[in-house]
PDB file of C-alpha atoms in Angstrom:
ATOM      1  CA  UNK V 139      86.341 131.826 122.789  1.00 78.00           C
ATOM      2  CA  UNK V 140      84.796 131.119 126.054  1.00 91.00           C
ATOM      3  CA  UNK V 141      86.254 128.405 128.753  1.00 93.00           C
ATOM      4  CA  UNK V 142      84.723 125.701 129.330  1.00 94.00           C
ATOM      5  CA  UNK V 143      82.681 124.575 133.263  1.00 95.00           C
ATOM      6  CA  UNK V 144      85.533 121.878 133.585  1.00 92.00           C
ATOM      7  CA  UNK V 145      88.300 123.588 132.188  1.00 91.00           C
ATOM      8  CA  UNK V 146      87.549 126.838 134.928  1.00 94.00           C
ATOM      9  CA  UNK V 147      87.450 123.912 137.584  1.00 92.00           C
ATOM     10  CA  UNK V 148      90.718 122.858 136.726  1.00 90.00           C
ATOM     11  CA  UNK V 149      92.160 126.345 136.957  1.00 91.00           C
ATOM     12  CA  UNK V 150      90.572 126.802 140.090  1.00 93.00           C
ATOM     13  CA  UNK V 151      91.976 124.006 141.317  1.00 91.00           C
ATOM     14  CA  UNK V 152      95.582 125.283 140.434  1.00 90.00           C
ATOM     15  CA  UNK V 153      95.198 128.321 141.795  1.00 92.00           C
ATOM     16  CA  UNK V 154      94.348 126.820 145.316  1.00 93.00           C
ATOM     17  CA  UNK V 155      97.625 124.813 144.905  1.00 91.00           C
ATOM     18  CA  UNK V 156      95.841 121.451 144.353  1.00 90.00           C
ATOM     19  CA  UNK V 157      97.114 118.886 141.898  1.00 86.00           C
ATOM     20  CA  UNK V 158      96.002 120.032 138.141  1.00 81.00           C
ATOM     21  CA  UNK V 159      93.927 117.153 136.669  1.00 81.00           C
ATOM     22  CA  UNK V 160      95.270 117.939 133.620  1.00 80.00           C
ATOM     23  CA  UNK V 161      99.134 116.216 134.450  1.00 82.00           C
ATOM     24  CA  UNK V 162      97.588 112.891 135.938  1.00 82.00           C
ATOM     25  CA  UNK V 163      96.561 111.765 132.853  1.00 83.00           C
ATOM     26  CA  UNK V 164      98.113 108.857 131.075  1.00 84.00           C
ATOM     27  CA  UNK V 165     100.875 109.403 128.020  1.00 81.00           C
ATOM     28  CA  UNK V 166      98.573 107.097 125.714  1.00 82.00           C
ATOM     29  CA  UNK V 167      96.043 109.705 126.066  1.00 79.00           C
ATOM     30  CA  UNK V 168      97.595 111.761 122.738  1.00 79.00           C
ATOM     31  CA  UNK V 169      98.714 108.404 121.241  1.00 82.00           C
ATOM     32  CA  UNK V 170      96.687 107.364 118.251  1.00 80.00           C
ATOM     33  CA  UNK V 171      95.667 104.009 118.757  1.00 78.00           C
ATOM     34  CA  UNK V 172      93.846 103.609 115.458  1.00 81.00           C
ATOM     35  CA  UNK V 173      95.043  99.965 113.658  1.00 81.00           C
ATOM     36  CA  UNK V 174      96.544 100.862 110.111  1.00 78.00           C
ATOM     37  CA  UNK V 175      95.351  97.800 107.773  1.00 84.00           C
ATOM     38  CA  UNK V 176      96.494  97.784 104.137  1.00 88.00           C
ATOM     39  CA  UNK V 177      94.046  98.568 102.113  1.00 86.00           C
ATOM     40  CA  UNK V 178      91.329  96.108 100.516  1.00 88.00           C
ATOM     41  CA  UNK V 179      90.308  94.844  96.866  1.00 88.00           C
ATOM     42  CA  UNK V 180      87.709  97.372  96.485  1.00 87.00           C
ATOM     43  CA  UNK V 181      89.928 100.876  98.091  1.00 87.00           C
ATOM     44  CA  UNK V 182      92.683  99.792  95.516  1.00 83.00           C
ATOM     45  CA  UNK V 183      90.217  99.231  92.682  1.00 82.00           C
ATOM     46  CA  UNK V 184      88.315 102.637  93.501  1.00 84.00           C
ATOM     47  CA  UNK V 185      91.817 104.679  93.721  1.00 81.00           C
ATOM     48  CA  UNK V 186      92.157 104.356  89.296  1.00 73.00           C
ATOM     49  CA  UNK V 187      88.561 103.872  89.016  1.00 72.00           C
ATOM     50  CA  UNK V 188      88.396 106.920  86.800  1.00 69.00           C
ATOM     51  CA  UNK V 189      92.529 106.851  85.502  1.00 68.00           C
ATOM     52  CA  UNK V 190      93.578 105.237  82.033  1.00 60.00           C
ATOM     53  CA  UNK V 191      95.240 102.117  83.332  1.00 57.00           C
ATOM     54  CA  UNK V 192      96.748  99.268  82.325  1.00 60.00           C
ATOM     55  CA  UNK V 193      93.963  96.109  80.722  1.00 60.00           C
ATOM     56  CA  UNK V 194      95.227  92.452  81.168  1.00 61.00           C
ATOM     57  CA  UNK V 195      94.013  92.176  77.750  1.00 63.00           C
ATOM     58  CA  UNK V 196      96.551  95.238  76.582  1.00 60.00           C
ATOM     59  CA  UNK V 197      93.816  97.331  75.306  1.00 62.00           C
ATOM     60  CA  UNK V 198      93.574  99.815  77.757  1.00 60.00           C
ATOM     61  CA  UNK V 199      92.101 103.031  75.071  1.00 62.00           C
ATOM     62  CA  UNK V 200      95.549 104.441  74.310  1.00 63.00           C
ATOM     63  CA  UNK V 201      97.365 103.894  70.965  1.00 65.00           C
ATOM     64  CA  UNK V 202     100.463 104.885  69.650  1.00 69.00           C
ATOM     65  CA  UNK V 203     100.763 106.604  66.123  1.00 69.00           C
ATOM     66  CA  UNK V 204     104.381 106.500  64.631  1.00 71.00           C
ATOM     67  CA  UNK V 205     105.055 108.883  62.100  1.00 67.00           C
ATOM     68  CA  UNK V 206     107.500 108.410  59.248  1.00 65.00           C
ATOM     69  CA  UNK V 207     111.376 109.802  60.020  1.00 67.00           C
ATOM     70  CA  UNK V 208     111.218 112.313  56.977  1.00 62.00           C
ATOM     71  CA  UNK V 209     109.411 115.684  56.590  1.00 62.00           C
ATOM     72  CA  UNK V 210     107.586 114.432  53.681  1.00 59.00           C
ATOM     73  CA  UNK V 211     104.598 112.606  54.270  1.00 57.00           C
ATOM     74  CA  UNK V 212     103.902 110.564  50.407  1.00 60.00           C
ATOM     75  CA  UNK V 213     105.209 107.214  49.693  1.00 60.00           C
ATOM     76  CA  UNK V 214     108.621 107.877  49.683  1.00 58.00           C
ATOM     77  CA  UNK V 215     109.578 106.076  53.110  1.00 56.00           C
ATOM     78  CA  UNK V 216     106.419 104.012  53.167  1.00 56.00           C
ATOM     79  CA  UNK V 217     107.752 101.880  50.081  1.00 54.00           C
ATOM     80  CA  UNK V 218     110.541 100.355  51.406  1.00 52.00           C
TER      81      UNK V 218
END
């Protein structure tokens, strides 16, 4: 990869025994200084946008099918 015109200027400037450039700079420089905010109505809606989630209502698509205890599946356990 080749070096860049300002990073060859620095090196020069290290091999002549001048101060590198590159330690003056300030300790914030690598800091990220990005705010974090929670995220909104519409980033937390479009995260299950697409997933099988709970309805206010209760009717969110799912259901539950309970089969009888025994192996045999006629009126046997359904009649009492």
């Amino acid at each position: 990869m080749a070096k860049s015109k300002a990073k060859k200027r620095r090196e020069k400037l290290e091999r002549e025994g001048k101060r590198n450039p590159e330690a003056m700079r300030s300790p914030f420089v690598f800091t990220d200084l990005r705010t974090r905010t929670t995220k909104t109505k519409k980033d937390h809606l479009y995260q299950f946008k697409h997933k099988n989630h709970q309805s206010h209502e209760g009717n969110d698509g799912s259901f539950y099918f309970a089969a009888p205890s025994c192996k045999c599946f006629n009126n046997c356990c359904l009649s009492t």
